[in-house]
Every structure is written in structure tokens, then in C-alpha cells.
Amino acid sequence: MSETRTITLAGGCFWGTEKLFSLVRGVTNTQVGYANGPAEGPVTYEQVCAGSGHAEAVRVDYDPQVVSLATLVDLFFDTIDPFAVNRQGNDRGVQYRSGIYVQDQGDLAEVAALVAALEQRLGASPVATEVAPLRNFHPAEDHHQDYLDKNPLGYCHLGPAAFAKAKAI
């Protein structure tokens, strides 16, 4: 097995995004939390909802020998509106912005190229999805982890087709 890589994705409510990526073959772990806000140290859901500046996000650990960064980013873009500013679906606010946060410069360059290709393919720009180095990630409270596994009828902004696509990867 190769070395595990990590990408952090903010795509609206983190419950559905976590479930989606947990279904992808090659993803070894997911964890919901709060990313790229100004505060260090523990951050709570209440603080994020009150405007802390963090994004609801999912840390995705994956085996690059099984699934590529490009495949994960493509799936992510298939499940969000990359042109929406501070919202996804019914979820509105800076905490629901879309973002792709990486831990090394090589990944940053690859993601930037994927965004440019998306803009060219769609004939529209600029994509509102924030692409940046991961500055910080604070794990969310336990009751948010694996939320849709614990609450199968819980709120989710993603539909069945998205989950079917993730399972097929």
C-alpha cells in the first residue's frame, strides 16, 4: 500500500459530503470539521454558525494508488455548484462556501489546473470554489461524525445519483 494522501473539501453541509466520499474505493478515512478559519484551537458548531469564518469541511484520506486526486476533485465538482458564493443548495452562509484545501504545493498546482479545465469546459468563470493551502482543521463534535450512518433519514443536500456515482468509482 502506498502512502496515504489527504485533501480537505468544503461543499456545503458536511454530512452529505462525508458520506459521499466514504463510499469511494480508495478513501481510507473521512472526518468532518471546520477548516480555514482565522481561529486556532477548538472551534464549535455554534461558533461556526455565528460567523467564525470557518467552512464546514471533510478531511478525506485516500490511497493515490487506488483513487487519484483528479477523480476526487471531479466527484466533488459534480456534487456542488462551483459558481455559488457562500452557499450550496439550501445552506447559506460563509460556513457553507465551497473550498478545496491541500497540504502540499504539488496538489495545489494540480487542483488549480483542474479548476481551469472546469472553467474552460463550462465556458464560465470564475469558479467561486476557494482553492488554497489548508491553514487549519478542527474536528467537529462527535455527533457530527458519520452523521448519515447514525441518522439515515437525516438532512442531506445530495441526491441518490451522487452516492451511486461515488460507489461506482
CSV table of C-alpha atoms in Angstrom, one decimal:
chain,number,residue,atom,x,y,z
A,1,MET,CA,0.0,0.0,0.0
A,2,SER,CA,1.2,3.5,-0.9
A,3,GLU,CA,1.4,6.5,1.4
A,4,THR,CA,-2.0,7.9,2.3
A,5,ARG,CA,-2.7,11.4,1.0
A,6,THR,CA,-5.2,14.0,2.3
A,7,ILE,CA,-7.4,16.6,0.8
A,8,THR,CA,-10.0,18.7,2.7
A,9,LEU,CA,-13.2,19.5,0.9
A,10,ALA,CA,-15.8,22.1,1.8
A,11,GLY,CA,-19.0,21.6,-0.2
A,12,GLY,CA,-21.9,22.9,1.9
A,13,CYS,CA,-23.3,20.8,4.7
A,14,PHE,CA,-20.5,18.4,5.7
A,15,TRP,CA,-22.8,15.4,6.5
A,16,GLY,CA,-23.6,14.6,2.8
A,17,THR,CA,-20.1,15.3,1.6
A,18,GLU,CA,-18.6,13.0,4.3
A,19,LYS,CA,-21.0,10.1,3.4
A,20,LEU,CA,-20.3,10.6,-0.3
A,21,PHE,CA,-16.5,10.3,-0.1
A,22,SER,CA,-16.7,7.5,2.5
A,23,LEU,CA,-18.2,5.4,-0.4
A,24,VAL,CA,-15.3,5.9,-2.8
A,25,ARG,CA,-13.0,2.9,-3.2
A,26,GLY,CA,-9.5,4.1,-2.1
A,27,VAL,CA,-10.7,6.5,0.5
A,28,THR,CA,-9.4,5.2,3.8
A,29,ASN,CA,-10.9,7.7,6.2
A,30,THR,CA,-13.2,10.7,6.4
A,31,GLN,CA,-13.6,13.2,9.2
A,32,VAL,CA,-15.9,16.3,9.4
A,33,GLY,CA,-14.7,19.5,10.8
A,34,TYR,CA,-14.2,23.2,10.4
A,35,ALA,CA,-11.5,24.5,8.1
A,36,ASN,CA,-9.5,27.6,7.1
A,37,GLY,CA,-11.0,30.0,9.6
A,38,PRO,CA,-8.9,32.6,11.5
A,39,ALA,CA,-9.1,30.9,14.9
A,40,GLU,CA,-6.7,28.3,16.2
A,41,GLY,CA,-7.7,25.9,18.9
A,42,PRO,CA,-11.1,24.2,19.4
A,43,VAL,CA,-13.9,25.5,17.4
A,44,THR,CA,-17.6,24.6,17.9
A,45,TYR,CA,-20.5,24.3,15.5
A,46,GLU,CA,-22.2,27.2,17.4
A,47,GLN,CA,-19.1,29.4,16.8
A,48,VAL,CA,-19.0,28.4,13.1
A,49,CYS,CA,-22.8,29.2,12.7
A,50,ALA,CA,-22.2,32.5,14.5
A,51,GLY,CA,-19.7,33.6,11.9
A,52,SER,CA,-16.2,32.3,13.0
A,53,GLY,CA,-15.1,32.3,9.3
A,54,HIS,CA,-14.5,28.5,9.2
A,55,ALA,CA,-16.0,26.3,6.4
A,56,GLU,CA,-17.8,23.1,7.2
A,57,ALA,CA,-15.4,20.6,5.6
A,58,VAL,CA,-14.5,17.0,5.3
A,59,ARG,CA,-10.9,15.7,5.6
A,60,VAL,CA,-10.5,12.9,3.1
A,61,ASP,CA,-7.6,10.5,3.5
A,62,TYR,CA,-7.0,8.4,0.3
A,63,ASP,CA,-4.7,5.9,-1.3
A,64,PRO,CA,-3.4,7.5,-4.5
A,65,GLN,CA,-2.6,4.1,-6.0
A,66,VAL,CA,-6.4,3.3,-5.9
A,67,VAL,CA,-8.0,6.7,-6.5
A,68,SER,CA,-6.5,9.9,-7.9
A,69,LEU,CA,-6.7,13.4,-6.6
A,70,ALA,CA,-8.3,14.3,-10.0
A,71,THR,CA,-11.0,11.7,-9.6
A,72,LEU,CA,-11.8,13.0,-6.1
A,73,VAL,CA,-11.9,16.6,-7.3
A,74,ASP,CA,-14.1,15.7,-10.3
A,75,LEU,CA,-16.6,13.9,-8.0
A,76,PHE,CA,-16.6,17.0,-5.7
A,77,PHE,CA,-17.3,19.3,-8.6
A,78,ASP,CA,-20.1,17.0,-9.7
A,79,THR,CA,-21.8,17.5,-6.4
A,80,ILE,CA,-21.5,21.2,-5.8
A,81,ASP,CA,-22.3,24.4,-7.6
A,82,PRO,CA,-18.8,25.7,-8.1
A,83,PHE,CA,-20.1,29.2,-9.0
A,84,ALA,CA,-22.2,29.7,-5.9
A,85,VAL,CA,-20.7,32.1,-3.3
A,86,ASN,CA,-21.2,31.2,0.4
A,87,ARG,CA,-24.0,28.7,-0.3
A,88,GLN,CA,-24.7,25.2,-1.5
A,89,GLY,CA,-28.3,24.1,-2.1
A,90,ASN,CA,-30.5,25.3,0.8
A,91,ASP,CA,-27.4,26.0,3.0
A,92,ARG,CA,-26.4,29.6,3.1
A,93,GLY,CA,-23.6,31.4,4.9
A,94,VAL,CA,-19.8,31.7,4.8
A,95,GLN,CA,-19.5,28.3,6.6
A,96,TYR,CA,-21.1,26.7,3.5
A,97,ARG,CA,-18.7,28.1,1.0
A,98,SER,CA,-17.0,25.6,-1.3
A,99,GLY,CA,-13.3,25.0,-1.0
A,100,ILE,CA,-10.6,22.6,-1.8
A,101,TYR,CA,-7.8,22.8,0.8
A,102,VAL,CA,-4.5,20.9,0.2
A,103,GLN,CA,-1.4,20.2,2.2
A,104,ASP,CA,1.3,20.5,-0.5
A,105,GLN,CA,2.2,22.7,-3.4
A,106,GLY,CA,2.1,19.9,-5.9
A,107,ASP,CA,-1.6,19.2,-5.0
A,108,LEU,CA,-2.3,22.9,-5.1
A,109,ALA,CA,-1.0,23.2,-8.7
A,110,GLU,CA,-2.9,20.1,-9.8
A,111,VAL,CA,-6.2,21.4,-8.3
A,112,ALA,CA,-5.7,24.8,-9.8
A,113,ALA,CA,-5.2,23.2,-13.2
A,114,LEU,CA,-8.4,21.1,-12.7
A,115,VAL,CA,-10.3,24.3,-11.8
A,116,ALA,CA,-9.0,26.0,-15.0
A,117,ALA,CA,-10.1,23.0,-17.1
A,118,LEU,CA,-13.6,23.1,-15.5
A,119,GLU,CA,-13.9,26.8,-16.3
A,120,GLN,CA,-12.9,26.1,-19.9
A,121,ARG,CA,-15.2,23.1,-20.2
A,122,LEU,CA,-18.2,25.0,-18.9
A,123,GLY,CA,-17.2,28.2,-20.7
A,124,ALA,CA,-17.7,30.2,-17.5
A,125,SER,CA,-15.5,31.8,-14.9
A,126,PRO,CA,-14.5,32.4,-12.3
A,127,VAL,CA,-15.2,29.4,-10.2
A,128,ALA,CA,-16.1,30.6,-6.7
A,129,THR,CA,-14.6,27.5,-5.1
A,130,GLU,CA,-11.7,28.5,-2.9
A,131,VAL,CA,-8.5,26.7,-3.7
A,132,ALA,CA,-5.9,27.2,-1.0
A,133,PRO,CA,-3.4,25.5,1.3
A,134,LEU,CA,-5.0,24.0,4.4
A,135,ARG,CA,-4.3,26.5,7.2
A,136,ASN,CA,-6.2,24.7,9.9
A,137,PHE,CA,-8.7,21.9,10.5
A,138,HIS,CA,-10.7,21.4,13.7
A,139,PRO,CA,-12.6,18.1,14.0
A,140,ALA,CA,-16.3,18.6,14.5
A,141,GLU,CA,-18.2,17.3,17.6
A,142,ASP,CA,-18.7,13.6,17.8
A,143,HIS,CA,-22.4,13.7,16.9
A,144,HIS,CA,-21.5,15.2,13.5
A,145,GLN,CA,-19.1,12.4,12.6
A,146,ASP,CA,-20.6,9.8,10.3
A,147,TYR,CA,-23.9,11.6,10.8
A,148,LEU,CA,-25.8,10.0,8.0
A,149,ASP,CA,-24.7,6.5,9.1
A,150,LYS,CA,-26.2,7.2,12.5
A,151,ASN,CA,-29.2,9.1,11.1
A,152,PRO,CA,-30.1,7.5,7.7
A,153,LEU,CA,-33.1,9.8,7.2
A,154,GLY,CA,-31.1,12.9,8.3
A,155,TYR,CA,-30.8,16.1,6.2
A,156,CYS,CA,-28.6,15.7,3.1
A,157,HIS,CA,-28.3,18.1,0.2
A,158,LEU,CA,-27.0,15.4,-2.1
A,159,GLY,CA,-29.3,13.0,-4.0
A,160,PRO,CA,-29.1,9.3,-4.7
A,161,ALA,CA,-27.3,9.7,-8.1
A,162,ALA,CA,-24.3,11.3,-6.3
A,163,PHE,CA,-24.0,8.4,-4.0
A,164,ALA,CA,-24.3,5.9,-6.8
A,165,LYS,CA,-21.5,7.7,-8.7
A,166,ALA,CA,-19.3,7.6,-5.6
A,167,LYS,CA,-19.9,3.8,-5.2
A,168,ALA,CA,-19.0,3.2,-8.9
A,169,ILE,CA,-15.6,4.8,-8.6
